[in-house]
Amino acid sequence: QVQLKESGGGSVEAGGSLTLSCSLSGAAVSSSSMAWFRQRPGKEREGVAAIVGDFIPTYANALKDRFTISKDNAKNTVYLQMDNLKPEDSAMYYCGAAPEIKQGRWRLLLSREYKYWGQGTQVTVSS
């Protein structure tokens, strides 16, 4: 049974940083496609960043200069480092996993590509 658990969310002032963690069980991060998504109030879930195997990570264009995705295969955990946070980054952040190495960067930030999801961690950025 594949399970994901996010942690690390919280409240921070604009310009601050947070690091989110996503712990995966029941599958290996090293052989899975992993991604972070977020959902702001009244908005659809949007892709933030994805990391797949040894490929270069994929980022949403608007976030690539401030967000960094990484993974620790030994800990079976994926991270999202968020710097210079803005109030518009406030959202519920979700980790998604697919138990295969997906080909094609165009699909990595599409929520329909991920079979498993965590319950999310809230990030609130105040101005």
CSV table of C-alpha atoms in Angstrom, one decimal:
chain,number,residue,atom,x,y,z
A,1,GLN,CA,0.0,0.0,0.0
A,2,VAL,CA,1.5,3.3,-1.2
A,3,GLN,CA,1.2,6.1,1.2
A,4,LEU,CA,2.6,9.7,1.2
A,5,LYS,CA,2.9,12.0,4.2
A,6,GLU,CA,3.7,15.7,3.8
A,7,SER,CA,5.2,17.8,6.6
A,8,GLY,CA,6.9,21.2,7.0
A,9,GLY,CA,4.1,23.6,6.3
A,10,GLY,CA,3.4,26.5,8.5
A,11,SER,CA,3.1,30.3,8.6
A,12,VAL,CA,5.8,32.6,7.5
A,13,GLU,CA,6.3,36.2,6.6
A,14,ALA,CA,6.8,37.3,3.0
A,15,GLY,CA,10.4,36.8,2.0
A,16,GLY,CA,10.9,33.9,4.3
A,17,SER,CA,11.6,30.2,3.5
A,18,LEU,CA,10.1,26.9,4.2
A,19,THR,CA,11.1,23.3,3.3
A,20,LEU,CA,8.4,20.8,2.8
A,21,SER,CA,9.0,17.0,3.1
A,22,CYS,CA,7.1,14.1,1.6
A,23,SER,CA,7.8,10.7,3.0
A,24,LEU,CA,6.9,7.8,0.7
A,25,SER,CA,6.1,4.3,1.9
A,26,GLY,CA,5.1,1.2,-0.1
A,27,ALA,CA,7.2,2.3,-3.1
A,28,ALA,CA,10.7,3.6,-3.8
A,29,VAL,CA,11.3,7.2,-4.6
A,30,SER,CA,14.2,6.1,-6.8
A,31,SER,CA,11.8,4.3,-9.2
A,32,SER,CA,8.8,6.6,-8.9
A,33,SER,CA,7.8,9.9,-10.4
A,34,MET,CA,7.3,12.4,-7.6
A,35,ALA,CA,5.8,15.8,-7.7
A,36,TRP,CA,4.6,18.7,-5.6
A,37,PHE,CA,1.3,20.4,-6.4
A,38,ARG,CA,-0.5,23.2,-4.6
A,39,GLN,CA,-4.1,24.3,-4.4
A,40,ARG,CA,-5.1,27.8,-3.5
A,41,PRO,CA,-8.6,28.7,-2.4
A,42,GLY,CA,-11.0,28.7,-5.3
A,43,LYS,CA,-8.3,27.5,-7.7
A,44,GLU,CA,-7.5,24.2,-9.3
A,45,ARG,CA,-4.6,22.1,-8.2
A,46,GLU,CA,-1.4,23.2,-10.0
A,47,GLY,CA,1.9,21.6,-10.5
A,48,VAL,CA,4.9,23.1,-8.8
A,49,ALA,CA,7.8,20.8,-9.3
A,50,ALA,CA,8.5,17.2,-10.3
A,51,ILE,CA,11.5,14.9,-9.9
A,52,VAL,CA,11.8,11.6,-11.7
A,53,GLY,CA,14.7,9.2,-11.5
A,54,ASP,CA,18.0,10.9,-12.4
A,55,PHE,CA,16.4,13.3,-14.7
A,56,ILE,CA,16.7,17.1,-14.3
A,57,PRO,CA,13.8,18.3,-12.2
A,58,THR,CA,10.9,20.0,-13.8
A,59,TYR,CA,9.4,23.3,-12.5
A,60,ALA,CA,6.5,25.5,-13.1
A,61,ASN,CA,8.0,28.4,-15.0
A,62,ALA,CA,6.8,31.1,-12.6
A,63,LEU,CA,8.3,29.2,-9.6
A,64,LYS,CA,11.6,27.9,-10.8
A,65,ASP,CA,13.7,30.7,-9.5
A,66,ARG,CA,12.4,30.4,-5.9
A,67,PHE,CA,11.5,26.7,-5.5
A,68,THR,CA,13.9,23.7,-5.5
A,69,ILE,CA,12.8,20.1,-5.5
A,70,SER,CA,15.1,17.4,-4.3
A,71,LYS,CA,15.1,13.8,-3.0
A,72,ASP,CA,16.9,11.5,-0.7
A,73,ASN,CA,16.6,7.9,-2.0
A,74,ALA,CA,17.9,6.5,1.2
A,75,LYS,CA,15.2,8.2,3.3
A,76,ASN,CA,12.6,7.7,0.6
A,77,THR,CA,11.7,11.3,0.9
A,78,VAL,CA,11.2,14.2,-1.5
A,79,TYR,CA,11.7,17.8,-0.4
A,80,LEU,CA,10.5,21.2,-1.7
A,81,GLN,CA,12.7,24.2,-0.7
A,82,MET,CA,10.7,27.4,-1.0
A,83,ASP,CA,12.6,30.7,-0.8
A,84,ASN,CA,11.5,34.3,-1.0
A,85,LEU,CA,7.9,33.3,-0.3
A,86,LYS,CA,5.1,35.6,-1.4
A,87,PRO,CA,1.5,35.9,-0.1
A,88,GLU,CA,0.3,34.3,-3.3
A,89,ASP,CA,2.3,31.2,-2.5
A,90,SER,CA,-0.2,30.5,0.3
A,91,ALA,CA,-1.9,27.2,-0.5
A,92,MET,CA,-2.3,23.6,0.5
A,93,TYR,CA,0.7,21.8,-0.8
A,94,TYR,CA,0.3,18.2,-1.9
A,95,CYS,CA,2.8,15.5,-2.8
A,96,GLY,CA,1.9,13.1,-5.6
A,97,ALA,CA,3.5,9.8,-6.6
A,98,ALA,CA,3.3,7.5,-9.6
A,99,PRO,CA,5.1,4.1,-9.3
A,100,GLU,CA,6.9,4.4,-12.6
A,101,ILE,CA,9.5,6.6,-14.3
A,102,LYS,CA,7.4,8.8,-16.5
A,103,GLN,CA,8.8,9.9,-19.8
A,104,GLY,CA,8.1,13.4,-21.2
A,105,ARG,CA,8.5,16.5,-19.2
A,106,TRP,CA,5.3,17.9,-20.5
A,107,ARG,CA,3.2,15.5,-18.4
A,108,LEU,CA,5.1,15.8,-15.1
A,109,LEU,CA,3.1,18.7,-13.7
A,110,LEU,CA,-0.3,17.3,-14.6
A,111,SER,CA,-2.2,16.0,-11.6
A,112,ARG,CA,-3.8,13.3,-13.6
A,113,GLU,CA,-0.4,11.6,-14.0
A,114,TYR,CA,-0.2,10.8,-10.3
A,115,LYS,CA,-2.0,7.9,-8.7
A,116,TYR,CA,-1.2,8.5,-5.1
A,117,TRP,CA,-1.5,11.6,-3.0
A,118,GLY,CA,-0.8,12.8,0.5
A,119,GLN,CA,-3.2,14.7,2.6
A,120,GLY,CA,-1.4,18.0,2.2
A,121,THR,CA,0.4,20.5,4.3
A,122,GLN,CA,-0.8,24.1,4.6
A,123,VAL,CA,1.5,27.0,3.8
A,124,THR,CA,0.5,30.5,4.8
A,125,VAL,CA,2.6,33.6,3.8
A,126,SER,CA,1.7,36.9,5.4
A,127,SER,CA,2.6,40.3,3.9
